[in-house]
mmCIF file of C-alpha atoms in Angstrom:
data_model
loop_
_atom_site.group_PDB
_atom_site.id
_atom_site.type_symbol
_atom_site.label_atom_id
_atom_site.label_comp_id
_atom_site.label_asym_id
_atom_site.label_seq_id
_atom_site.Cartn_x
_atom_site.Cartn_y
_atom_site.Cartn_z
ATOM 1 C CA VAL A 6 57.329 113.593 -115.783
ATOM 2 C CA MET A 7 57.928 115.078 -119.214
ATOM 3 C CA THR A 8 60.000 118.160 -120.018
ATOM 4 C CA ILE A 9 59.171 119.841 -123.130
ATOM 5 C CA VAL A 10 60.244 123.101 -124.862
ATOM 6 C CA MET A 11 57.757 125.031 -126.785
ATOM 7 C CA ALA A 12 58.834 127.794 -128.838
ATOM 8 C CA LEU A 13 58.023 129.214 -132.276
ATOM 9 C CA GLN A 14 60.039 127.275 -134.984
ATOM 10 C CA GLU A 15 61.911 130.291 -136.111
ATOM 11 C CA ASN A 16 62.894 131.400 -132.418
ATOM 12 C CA PHE A 17 64.008 127.552 -131.528
ATOM 13 C CA LYS A 18 67.887 127.001 -130.654
ATOM 14 C CA ASP A 19 69.402 123.909 -129.979
ATOM 15 C CA SER A 20 70.457 125.354 -126.598
ATOM 16 C CA TYR A 21 66.744 125.014 -125.717
ATOM 17 C CA GLN A 22 66.993 121.184 -126.234
ATOM 18 C CA ASP A 23 70.191 121.048 -124.031
ATOM 19 C CA MET A 24 68.286 122.955 -121.468
ATOM 20 C CA ALA A 25 65.510 120.633 -121.395
ATOM 21 C CA VAL A 26 67.740 117.647 -120.924
ATOM 22 C CA GLU A 27 69.547 119.466 -118.058
ATOM 23 C CA ILE A 28 66.095 120.242 -116.292
ATOM 24 C CA SER A 29 64.951 116.572 -116.624
ATOM 25 C CA LYS A 30 68.224 115.192 -115.227
ATOM 26 C CA SER A 31 67.816 117.499 -112.214
ATOM 27 C CA ILE A 32 64.496 116.170 -111.126
ATOM 28 C CA ARG A 33 64.576 114.032 -107.958
ATOM 29 C CA TYR A 34 61.965 111.558 -107.120
ATOM 30 C CA ARG A 35 60.851 110.974 -103.677
ATOM 31 C CA PRO A 36 60.169 107.195 -102.762
ATOM 32 C CA PHE A 37 56.640 106.403 -103.125
ATOM 33 C CA MET A 38 56.607 104.686 -99.731
ATOM 34 C CA ASN A 39 57.590 106.452 -96.636
ATOM 35 C CA ARG A 40 59.890 104.989 -94.044
ATOM 36 C CA LEU A 41 56.995 103.481 -91.977
ATOM 37 C CA ALA A 42 55.262 102.053 -95.179
ATOM 38 C CA GLN A 43 58.616 100.587 -96.241
ATOM 39 C CA GLN A 44 58.974 98.740 -92.933
ATOM 40 C CA LYS A 45 55.562 97.429 -92.945
ATOM 41 C CA ALA A 46 55.855 96.398 -96.466
ATOM 42 C CA ASN A 47 58.392 93.722 -95.452
ATOM 43 C CA MET A 48 55.555 91.615 -94.042
ATOM 44 C CA PHE A 49 54.390 91.079 -97.851
ATOM 45 C CA LYS A 50 57.644 90.592 -99.529
ATOM 46 C CA GLY A 51 58.004 87.302 -100.949
ATOM 47 C CA ARG A 52 54.590 86.052 -99.705
ATOM 48 C CA LYS A 53 50.922 86.030 -101.284
ATOM 49 C CA LEU A 54 47.507 86.936 -100.126
ATOM 50 C CA MET A 55 44.709 84.499 -100.884
ATOM 51 C CA ARG A 56 41.024 84.900 -100.807
ATOM 52 C CA PHE A 57 38.595 81.965 -101.142
ATOM 53 C CA SER A 58 34.716 82.522 -101.666
ATOM 54 C CA SER A 59 31.696 80.213 -102.141
ATOM 55 C CA TYR A 60 28.045 80.813 -102.018
ATOM 56 C CA TYR A 61 25.151 78.320 -102.527
ATOM 57 C CA THR A 62 21.255 79.096 -102.238
ATOM 58 C CA SER A 63 18.388 77.393 -103.212
ATOM 59 C CA ASP A 64 14.526 77.824 -102.880
ATOM 60 C CA TYR A 65 12.353 76.041 -100.200
ATOM 61 C CA ASP A 66 11.543 72.885 -102.483
ATOM 62 C CA ASN A 67 15.098 72.878 -103.871
ATOM 63 C CA THR A 68 13.932 73.162 -107.252
ATOM 64 C CA ILE A 69 16.159 75.996 -108.217
ATOM 65 C CA SER A 70 19.726 76.487 -106.969
ATOM 66 C CA VAL A 71 22.633 78.755 -107.573
ATOM 67 C CA GLY A 72 26.161 78.399 -106.517
ATOM 68 C CA SER A 73 29.483 80.152 -107.059
ATOM 69 C CA SER A 74 33.039 79.773 -105.998
ATOM 70 C CA GLY A 75 36.187 81.529 -106.376
ATOM 71 C CA LYS A 76 39.882 82.022 -105.611
ATOM 72 C CA THR A 77 42.239 84.987 -105.809
ATOM 73 C CA THR A 78 45.791 84.995 -105.227
ATOM 74 C CA ILE A 79 48.140 88.063 -105.198
ATOM 75 C CA ASN A 80 51.981 87.125 -105.018
ATOM 76 C CA PHE A 81 54.099 90.004 -103.800
ATOM 77 C CA CYS A 82 57.749 89.846 -105.050
ATOM 78 C CA SER A 83 60.500 91.690 -103.072
ATOM 79 C CA ASN A 84 61.471 93.772 -106.149
ATOM 80 C CA GLY A 85 58.103 95.557 -106.082
ATOM 81 C CA GLN A 86 56.294 93.405 -108.802
ATOM 82 C CA PHE A 87 53.155 91.293 -108.182
ATOM 83 C CA ALA A 88 51.386 88.501 -109.912
ATOM 84 C CA PHE A 89 47.516 88.295 -109.720
ATOM 85 C CA ASP A 90 45.740 85.204 -110.556
ATOM 86 C CA GLY A 91 42.020 84.511 -110.029
ATOM 87 C CA TYR A 92 39.271 82.147 -111.073
ATOM 88 C CA SER A 93 35.468 81.862 -110.496
ATOM 89 C CA ASP A 94 33.014 79.107 -111.192
ATOM 90 C CA PHE A 95 29.088 79.707 -111.310
ATOM 91 C CA SER A 96 26.497 77.039 -111.636
ATOM 92 C CA ALA A 97 22.719 77.292 -111.698
ATOM 93 C CA GLY A 98 20.061 74.501 -111.909
ATOM 94 C CA GLY A 99 16.262 74.272 -112.098
ATOM 95 C CA GLY A 100 13.596 76.341 -113.885
ATOM 96 C CA ALA A 101 15.157 78.557 -116.685
ATOM 97 C CA PHE A 102 18.588 78.152 -115.325
ATOM 98 C CA ASP A 103 18.765 74.373 -115.936
ATOM 99 C CA GLY A 104 22.349 73.265 -116.392
ATOM 100 C CA GLN A 105 23.911 76.747 -116.709
ATOM 101 C CA VAL A 106 27.580 76.705 -115.954
ATOM 102 C CA SER A 107 30.198 79.331 -116.487
ATOM 103 C CA SER A 108 33.861 80.102 -115.256
ATOM 104 C CA ASN A 109 36.164 82.813 -115.349
ATOM 105 C CA ASN A 110 39.962 83.219 -115.152
ATOM 106 C CA SER A 111 42.063 86.402 -114.838
ATOM 107 C CA ALA A 112 45.660 87.042 -114.424
ATOM 108 C CA GLY A 113 47.676 90.064 -114.400
ATOM 109 C CA VAL A 114 51.192 91.482 -113.183
ATOM 110 C CA GLY A 115 52.362 94.961 -112.104
ATOM 111 C CA LEU A 116 53.979 96.714 -109.429
ATOM 112 C CA TRP A 117 52.751 96.977 -105.790
ATOM 113 C CA SER A 118 53.499 99.301 -102.859
ATOM 114 C CA LEU A 119 52.258 99.912 -99.521
ATOM 115 C CA MET A 120 50.836 103.398 -98.322
ATOM 116 C CA MET A 121 50.170 104.434 -94.784
ATOM 117 C CA ILE A 122 47.114 106.737 -94.425
ATOM 118 C CA HIS A 123 45.925 107.795 -91.033
ATOM 119 C CA ASP A 124 47.731 104.772 -89.605
ATOM 120 C CA TYR A 125 45.926 102.302 -91.913
ATOM 121 C CA MET A 126 47.807 100.238 -94.478
ATOM 122 C CA VAL A 127 46.617 100.395 -97.997
ATOM 123 C CA LEU A 128 48.005 98.156 -100.766
ATOM 124 C CA ARG A 129 48.358 99.840 -104.055
ATOM 125 C CA LEU A 130 48.495 97.607 -107.121
ATOM 126 C CA VAL A 131 49.211 99.228 -110.672
ATOM 127 C CA SER A 132 49.094 96.612 -113.227
ATOM 128 C CA ASN A 133 51.044 96.702 -116.401
ATOM 129 C CA ALA A 134 47.797 97.438 -118.390
ATOM 130 C CA GLY A 135 47.548 100.662 -116.308
ATOM 131 C CA GLU A 136 44.732 99.581 -113.963
ATOM 132 C CA VAL A 137 45.171 101.125 -110.213
ATOM 133 C CA ASN A 138 43.590 99.130 -107.225
ATOM 134 C CA TYR A 139 43.689 100.189 -103.767
ATOM 135 C CA MET A 140 43.234 97.439 -101.143
ATOM 136 C CA PRO A 141 42.593 99.089 -97.490
ATOM 137 C CA ILE A 142 43.692 96.763 -94.825
ATOM 138 C CA GLU A 143 40.992 96.926 -92.187
ATOM 139 C CA ARG A 144 42.396 94.609 -89.622
ATOM 140 C CA TYR A 145 44.923 91.837 -88.941
ATOM 141 C CA THR A 146 44.055 88.851 -86.791
ATOM 142 C CA GLU A 147 46.601 86.553 -84.842
ATOM 143 C CA ASP A 148 45.711 83.577 -86.938
ATOM 144 C CA GLY A 149 47.319 85.337 -90.066
ATOM 145 C CA ALA A 150 44.152 86.789 -91.754
ATOM 146 C CA TYR A 151 43.904 90.221 -93.092
ATOM 147 C CA TYR A 152 40.501 91.860 -93.802
ATOM 148 C CA ILE A 153 40.497 93.839 -96.876
ATOM 149 C CA ASN A 154 37.431 95.527 -98.241
ATOM 150 C CA GLY A 155 35.525 93.489 -95.849
ATOM 151 C CA ASP A 156 36.871 90.149 -97.193
ATOM 152 C CA LYS A 157 39.077 87.844 -95.377
ATOM 153 C CA TRP A 158 42.485 87.103 -96.903
ATOM 154 C CA VAL A 159 45.162 84.705 -95.629
ATOM 155 C CA ILE A 160 48.760 85.052 -96.090
ATOM 156 C CA GLY A 161 51.399 82.504 -96.990
ATOM 157 C CA GLY A 162 54.726 82.127 -98.737
ATOM 158 C CA SER A 163 54.662 82.802 -102.408
ATOM 159 C CA ASP A 164 55.359 79.877 -104.930
ATOM 160 C CA ILE A 165 56.421 82.258 -107.698
ATOM 161 C CA CYS A 166 58.701 85.055 -106.240
ATOM 162 C CA ASN A 167 60.738 85.792 -103.259
#
């Protein structure tokens, strides 16, 4: 929220500046998470979600093959910060792909919160770079897995924050 005073220069008075400061001080912010979301957020505090993926395919004669694997980890700190870490590997062999290998690493930090939308939990991640991601939790299983955007994520204790 920004409070500004717009006036012609010849009409501007110092009292306008004081008034803008008073207005800014009077603004009260509501918590982003409602009471139910705050309660449910406790299941993520000091923990991490991890997603593993792998894929491999080849043609009938095994002359061309393509494979990839990846791991994504999101650590949820109790103070509302998160740390994201991910990597992926890709390899292809045969034909025009012979020996192609690539990998990608990514990391980020920011603030997290939990939203409740029509009885569904949605994780909201806002990176320090300004990127916003919404992760709707479709379901939770008794073996400790969450399904988010169709992907299976497992939960465990965080190594980097409490």
